Short mmCIF file of C-alpha atoms and ligand atoms in Angstrom, two decimals:
data_model
loop_
_atom_site.label_atom_id
_atom_site.label_comp_id
_atom_site.label_asym_id
_atom_site.label_seq_id
_atom_site.Cartn_x
_atom_site.Cartn_y
_atom_site.Cartn_z
CA MET G 1 122.17 -70.05 -6.63
CA ASN G 2 121.86 -69.24 -2.93
CA LEU G 3 119.66 -66.18 -2.34
CA GLU G 4 119.39 -66.51 1.41
CA ILE G 5 119.10 -63.28 3.43
CA ARG G 6 120.93 -63.31 6.77
CA LYS G 7 120.66 -59.66 7.79
CA VAL G 8 118.41 -56.69 7.06
CA TRP G 9 119.92 -53.20 7.15
CA ALA G 10 118.07 -49.93 7.76
CA VAL G 11 120.23 -47.24 6.13
CA TYR G 12 119.09 -43.63 6.26
CA PHE G 13 119.79 -39.89 6.34
CA SER G 14 117.14 -38.38 8.58
CA PRO G 15 117.62 -34.90 10.06
CA VAL G 16 114.06 -34.60 11.40
CA GLY G 17 113.42 -38.31 11.98
CA ASN G 18 110.69 -39.26 9.48
CA THR G 19 112.96 -41.16 7.12
CA GLU G 20 114.37 -43.09 10.06
CA LYS G 21 110.87 -43.98 11.28
CA ALA G 22 109.72 -45.29 7.90
CA VAL G 23 112.91 -47.18 7.05
CA VAL G 24 113.32 -48.76 10.50
CA SER G 25 109.64 -49.85 10.45
CA LEU G 26 109.98 -51.51 7.06
CA ALA G 27 113.33 -53.14 7.89
CA GLY G 28 111.96 -54.39 11.23
CA ALA G 29 108.86 -55.89 9.60
CA ILE G 30 110.97 -57.71 7.00
CA GLY G 31 113.55 -58.88 9.57
CA ALA G 32 110.79 -60.28 11.79
CA LYS G 33 109.25 -62.21 8.90
CA LEU G 34 112.58 -63.60 7.75
CA GLY G 35 113.70 -64.31 11.33
CA VAL G 36 117.00 -62.44 10.82
CA PRO G 37 118.63 -59.54 12.73
CA VAL G 38 118.15 -55.91 11.71
CA GLU G 39 121.00 -53.40 11.92
CA LYS G 40 120.82 -49.62 11.58
CA LEU G 41 123.27 -47.48 9.61
CA ASP G 42 122.48 -43.81 10.19
CA TYR G 43 124.43 -41.39 7.98
CA THR G 44 122.79 -38.19 9.21
CA LEU G 45 125.75 -36.69 11.08
CA PRO G 46 129.16 -35.78 9.61
CA ALA G 47 131.07 -38.25 11.83
CA GLN G 48 128.77 -41.05 10.63
CA ARG G 49 129.71 -40.38 7.00
CA GLU G 50 133.43 -41.00 7.25
CA GLY G 51 133.78 -44.71 6.58
CA VAL G 52 132.99 -46.89 3.56
CA ASN G 53 130.52 -49.71 4.17
CA SER G 54 130.90 -53.00 2.41
CA PHE G 55 127.79 -55.16 2.26
CA GLN G 56 127.42 -58.88 1.56
CA LYS G 57 125.27 -60.86 -0.87
CA THR G 58 123.31 -62.21 2.12
CA ASP G 59 122.27 -58.66 3.12
CA LEU G 60 119.01 -56.90 2.33
CA VAL G 61 119.53 -53.14 2.53
CA ILE G 62 116.52 -50.85 3.01
CA TRP G 63 118.00 -47.50 1.96
CA GLY G 64 115.95 -44.40 2.70
CA THR G 65 116.48 -40.81 1.68
CA PRO G 66 114.31 -37.75 2.22
CA VAL G 67 113.33 -36.01 -1.02
CA TYR G 68 114.82 -32.53 -1.31
CA ALA G 69 113.73 -30.51 -4.38
CA GLY G 70 112.52 -33.70 -6.06
CA ARG G 71 115.88 -35.46 -5.77
CA VAL G 72 118.31 -37.16 -3.40
CA PRO G 73 119.66 -34.25 -1.23
CA ASN G 74 122.55 -33.01 -3.36
CA LYS G 75 124.93 -32.37 -0.44
CA LEU G 76 124.55 -36.07 0.49
CA LEU G 77 125.20 -37.37 -3.01
CA PRO G 78 128.95 -37.87 -2.47
CA TYR G 79 128.19 -40.11 0.50
CA VAL G 80 125.46 -42.10 -1.23
CA GLN G 81 127.55 -42.52 -4.37
CA GLU G 82 130.94 -43.27 -2.85
CA HIS G 83 130.64 -44.75 0.63
CA SER G 84 128.98 -48.10 0.06
CA ILE G 85 129.91 -51.22 -1.85
CA GLY G 86 126.97 -53.50 -2.63
CA ASN G 87 128.83 -56.75 -3.37
CA ASP G 88 125.56 -58.19 -4.81
CA ALA G 89 123.47 -57.36 -1.72
CA PHE G 90 119.75 -56.85 -2.31
CA ALA G 91 118.41 -53.35 -1.81
CA VAL G 92 115.10 -51.51 -1.52
CA PRO G 93 115.38 -47.76 -2.31
CA ILE G 94 112.87 -45.62 -0.40
CA ALA G 95 112.17 -41.91 -1.06
CA ILE G 96 110.34 -40.11 1.75
CA PHE G 97 108.50 -36.97 0.59
CA GLY G 98 106.44 -34.24 2.24
CA ASN G 99 103.14 -34.43 0.34
CA ARG G 100 104.25 -32.63 -2.84
CA SER G 101 106.05 -35.28 -4.95
CA PHE G 102 109.07 -37.55 -4.93
CA ASP G 103 109.69 -36.62 -8.58
CA ASP G 104 112.99 -38.26 -9.68
CA ALA G 105 114.45 -39.00 -6.22
CA LEU G 106 113.47 -42.68 -6.18
CA ILE G 107 114.83 -43.48 -9.63
CA GLU G 108 117.99 -41.52 -8.79
CA LEU G 109 118.53 -43.56 -5.61
CA ARG G 110 117.74 -46.81 -7.45
CA ASN G 111 120.31 -45.99 -10.14
CA ILE G 112 123.00 -45.14 -7.57
CA LEU G 113 122.41 -48.37 -5.65
CA GLU G 114 122.57 -50.43 -8.84
CA ALA G 115 125.78 -48.64 -9.87
CA ASN G 116 127.25 -49.46 -6.45
CA GLY G 117 126.71 -53.20 -6.87
CA PHE G 118 123.32 -53.68 -5.21
CA HIS G 119 120.36 -55.51 -6.77
CA THR G 120 117.20 -53.47 -6.24
CA ILE G 121 114.19 -55.76 -5.78
CA ALA G 122 111.52 -53.26 -4.69
CA GLY G 123 111.12 -49.54 -4.07
CA ALA G 124 108.70 -47.02 -2.60
CA GLY G 125 107.84 -43.36 -2.31
CA LEU G 126 106.46 -42.82 1.19
CA VAL G 127 104.73 -39.74 2.60
CA ALA G 128 105.87 -38.01 5.79
CA GLN G 129 105.15 -34.67 7.42
CA HIS G 130 106.98 -31.92 5.55
CA ALA G 131 109.96 -30.65 7.53
CA PHE G 132 109.08 -27.03 6.61
CA SER G 133 105.57 -27.17 8.01
CA THR G 134 103.41 -28.13 10.98
CA VAL G 135 100.36 -28.79 8.78
CA LEU G 136 101.62 -30.34 5.53
CA ALA G 137 101.10 -34.11 5.80
CA ALA G 138 100.88 -33.64 9.58
CA GLY G 139 101.01 -36.94 11.45
CA ARG G 140 102.19 -38.92 8.39
CA PRO G 141 103.20 -41.68 8.23
CA ASP G 142 99.92 -42.49 10.00
CA GLN G 143 98.10 -45.73 10.77
CA ALA G 144 96.97 -46.22 7.16
CA ASP G 145 100.55 -45.65 5.91
CA MET G 146 101.95 -48.10 8.47
CA GLU G 147 99.49 -50.78 7.34
CA LYS G 148 100.64 -50.30 3.74
CA ILE G 149 104.28 -50.50 4.84
CA GLU G 150 103.49 -53.75 6.68
CA ASN G 151 101.82 -55.13 3.55
CA PHE G 152 104.82 -54.06 1.44
CA SER G 153 107.11 -55.99 3.80
CA LYS G 154 105.06 -59.13 3.10
CA GLU G 155 105.31 -58.59 -0.66
CA ILE G 156 109.09 -58.14 -0.44
CA VAL G 157 109.51 -61.33 1.58
CA ALA G 158 107.30 -63.20 -0.91
CA LYS G 159 109.34 -61.85 -3.84
CA ILE G 160 112.62 -62.90 -2.24
CA SER G 161 111.32 -66.45 -1.81
CA THR G 162 110.59 -66.72 -5.55
CA LEU G 163 113.94 -65.35 -6.82
CA LYS G 164 116.08 -67.85 -8.69
CA ALA G 165 118.64 -65.37 -10.04
CA TYR G 166 119.50 -61.70 -9.63
CA PRO G 167 116.54 -59.75 -11.01
CA LYS G 168 116.55 -56.69 -13.28
CA PRO G 169 116.57 -53.32 -11.45
CA VAL G 170 113.12 -52.62 -9.98
CA GLY G 171 110.98 -50.45 -12.24
CA VAL G 172 110.06 -47.16 -10.54
CA THR G 173 108.57 -43.86 -11.73
CA GLY G 174 110.71 -40.84 -12.59
CA ALA G 175 112.77 -39.52 -15.48
CA ASN G 176 115.78 -41.62 -16.41
CA PRO G 177 118.34 -40.16 -16.21
CA PRO G 178 116.90 -37.92 -13.47
CA GLN G 179 116.10 -34.40 -14.66
CA VAL G 180 116.51 -31.00 -13.08
CA TYR G 181 115.90 -30.21 -9.43
CA TYR G 182 112.42 -28.88 -8.58
CA THR G 183 112.40 -25.08 -8.46
CA PRO G 184 110.64 -23.89 -5.30
CA LYS G 185 107.90 -21.34 -6.02
CA GLY G 186 106.51 -18.57 -3.87
CA LEU G 187 102.87 -17.61 -3.29
CA ASP G 188 102.95 -15.54 -6.48
CA GLY G 189 104.09 -18.52 -8.59
CA ASN G 190 107.55 -17.08 -9.22
CA PRO G 191 110.73 -18.93 -8.18
CA ALA G 192 111.50 -18.47 -4.48
CA VAL G 193 115.23 -18.04 -3.93
CA PHE G 194 116.33 -18.94 -0.42
CA LEU G 195 119.55 -20.90 -0.91
CA LYS G 196 121.39 -18.58 1.49
CA ALA G 197 118.68 -18.55 4.20
CA LYS G 198 119.88 -19.64 7.65
CA PRO G 199 117.99 -20.33 10.87
CA LYS G 200 117.75 -17.55 13.45
CA THR G 201 117.86 -18.12 17.20
CA ASP G 202 115.71 -16.45 19.83
CA MET G 203 118.32 -16.12 22.58
CA GLU G 204 115.63 -15.40 25.17
CA LYS G 205 114.31 -18.93 24.60
CA CYS G 206 117.64 -20.72 23.99
CA ASN G 207 118.94 -22.52 27.09
CA HIS G 208 122.24 -23.57 25.47
CA CYS G 209 121.38 -27.28 25.66
CA GLY G 210 123.40 -27.85 22.47
CA VAL G 211 120.94 -30.16 20.72
CA CYS G 212 120.99 -28.00 17.56
CA ILE G 213 124.79 -28.13 17.51
CA ARG G 214 124.84 -31.91 17.90
CA ARG G 215 122.04 -32.62 15.41
CA CYS G 216 123.06 -30.34 12.52
CA PRO G 217 123.90 -32.77 9.68
CA MET G 218 126.33 -30.28 8.18
CA GLY G 219 128.08 -29.50 11.50
CA SER G 220 127.32 -25.87 10.74
CA ILE G 221 126.43 -24.43 14.15
CA ASN G 222 129.19 -22.79 16.19
CA PRO G 223 129.73 -25.03 19.26
CA ASN G 224 130.36 -21.94 21.38
CA ASP G 225 127.41 -19.91 20.09
CA PRO G 226 124.22 -21.65 18.84
CA SER G 227 123.08 -18.47 17.08
CA ASP G 228 126.16 -18.44 14.84
CA ILE G 229 125.81 -20.48 11.62
CA ILE G 230 129.38 -21.07 10.51
CA GLY G 231 128.81 -23.45 7.59
CA ILE G 232 126.32 -24.42 4.93
CA CYS G 233 122.59 -24.69 5.77
CA ILE G 234 120.58 -27.24 3.76
CA LYS G 235 117.25 -26.11 5.31
CA CYS G 236 116.71 -29.63 6.73
CA HIS G 237 115.05 -28.18 9.87
CA ALA G 238 116.79 -30.56 12.29
CA CYS G 239 117.62 -27.60 14.55
CA VAL G 240 114.11 -26.12 14.31
CA LYS G 241 112.25 -29.37 14.98
CA ARG G 242 114.57 -30.78 17.63
CA CYS G 243 114.81 -27.61 19.76
CA GLU G 244 112.56 -28.15 22.77
CA GLN G 245 112.60 -24.42 23.54
CA ASN G 246 111.32 -23.53 20.03
CA ALA G 247 114.20 -21.10 19.83
CA LYS G 248 115.14 -21.74 16.18
CA TYR G 249 113.18 -20.30 13.26
CA PHE G 250 113.47 -19.07 9.67
CA ASP G 251 112.35 -15.55 8.86
CA ASP G 252 113.58 -15.40 5.26
CA GLU G 253 110.66 -13.96 3.25
CA GLN G 254 111.30 -16.10 0.13
CA PHE G 255 111.49 -19.25 2.21
CA LEU G 256 108.28 -18.38 4.09
CA SER G 257 106.50 -17.62 0.81
CA HIS G 258 107.48 -21.07 -0.53
CA LYS G 259 106.31 -22.77 2.65
CA ARG G 260 102.96 -20.93 2.46
CA MET G 261 102.59 -21.86 -1.21
CA LEU G 262 103.10 -25.55 -0.35
CA GLU G 263 100.56 -25.28 2.46
CA ARG G 264 98.07 -23.60 0.10
CA ASP G 265 98.55 -25.77 -3.03
CA PHE G 266 99.41 -29.25 -1.70
CA THR G 267 96.65 -29.92 0.82
CA ARG G 268 95.35 -33.08 -0.90
CA ARG G 269 96.40 -36.37 0.67
CA ALA G 270 99.35 -37.74 -1.32
CA GLU G 271 99.46 -41.52 -1.22
CA PRO G 272 102.55 -43.73 -0.90
CA GLU G 273 103.57 -45.63 -4.03
CA PHE G 274 105.06 -49.13 -4.04
CA PHE G 275 107.07 -50.86 -6.76
CA LEU G 276 107.93 -54.57 -6.97
C1 LIG R 1 115.22 -28.85 1.90
C2 LIG R 1 113.98 -29.68 1.77
C3 LIG R 1 113.43 -29.91 0.51
C4 LIG R 1 112.29 -30.71 0.37
N1 LIG R 1 111.78 -30.96 -0.89
C5 LIG R 1 110.67 -31.73 -1.02
C6 LIG R 1 110.10 -32.01 -2.31
O1 LIG R 1 110.65 -31.66 -3.35
N2 LIG R 1 108.95 -32.72 -2.37
C7 LIG R 1 108.31 -33.16 -1.24
O2 LIG R 1 107.22 -33.74 -1.36
N3 LIG R 1 108.85 -32.97 0.00
C8 LIG R 1 110.00 -32.27 0.12
N4 LIG R 1 110.56 -32.06 1.37
C9 LIG R 1 109.94 -32.73 2.53
C10 LIG R 1 110.80 -33.87 3.03
O3 LIG R 1 110.97 -34.85 2.03
C11 LIG R 1 110.16 -34.50 4.27
O4 LIG R 1 109.99 -33.48 5.21
C12 LIG R 1 110.99 -35.62 4.89
O5 LIG R 1 110.17 -36.22 5.85
C13 LIG R 1 112.20 -35.14 5.62
O6 LIG R 1 112.91 -36.28 6.11
P1 LIG R 1 113.40 -36.39 7.65
O7 LIG R 1 112.16 -36.23 8.52
O8 LIG R 1 113.94 -37.75 7.73
O9 LIG R 1 114.40 -35.32 7.89
C14 LIG R 1 111.67 -31.27 1.52
C15 LIG R 1 112.23 -31.02 2.79
C16 LIG R 1 113.37 -30.27 2.91
C17 LIG R 1 113.95 -30.08 4.29
#
């Protein structure tokens, strides 16, 4: 059986950019060691989610998702479930989380990739700065994380070289089948309900550059008026973090209470977890 890898793919949804950074780093490290090209497939924006991608058995696909409420972001599930055909390609599911927990997101992504015809050979939960916060896991992934990612790339390459047949799905932590979504809590410990919260815009700071309009993964910002949210908001914070004028912000009390609870209760350094 020929288990040669001819291309490494970095596949990701990454509104704020942390998932992209982690996945591209890992894919690049593996591609360099195998001496094969690396290609990116970014499904962050609506136009990038239109086609169906068919992979080959000589592909190794590093597939990264941010963790939202302990799971694969539910508004992206249709894309992840229906827009890729594995065709026996190898895959490495990666869940990027903001210092609380990746809960069932990694096992959920692993199961979807296996169902789509990929063979998962490794997996990881990696820590990145939380999109809601400037202090939670600030600066992550940092130097220590990058060294662990580099080491993981070596272990993946070593595993590939020993494979004689398609392996069983990689064993990862999480409930199988995945359980409920994490319920965000406020400072008082009660559920914080902010599903309908939308970003506000300080029009004295906004210079109409349009970056928020272009980078909204849901295409939800009115192209003629950046303060007008015309569609669904998934609270990804792409508009908040990518606005150079700092004009976008959330003032929803329930949302802010949840953010403050996270910053109060999840200050310990969460470590990345690797599965092979
Ligand atoms: C809506 C939302 C929900 C999140 N839920 C979790 C969570 O349950 N656990 C966690 O540790 N981090 C959580 N995070 C943090 C993200 O996983 C983290 O910020 C990630 O880096 C975002 O990916 P990106 O930078 O590629 O956009 C959440 C972030 C957002 C925006």
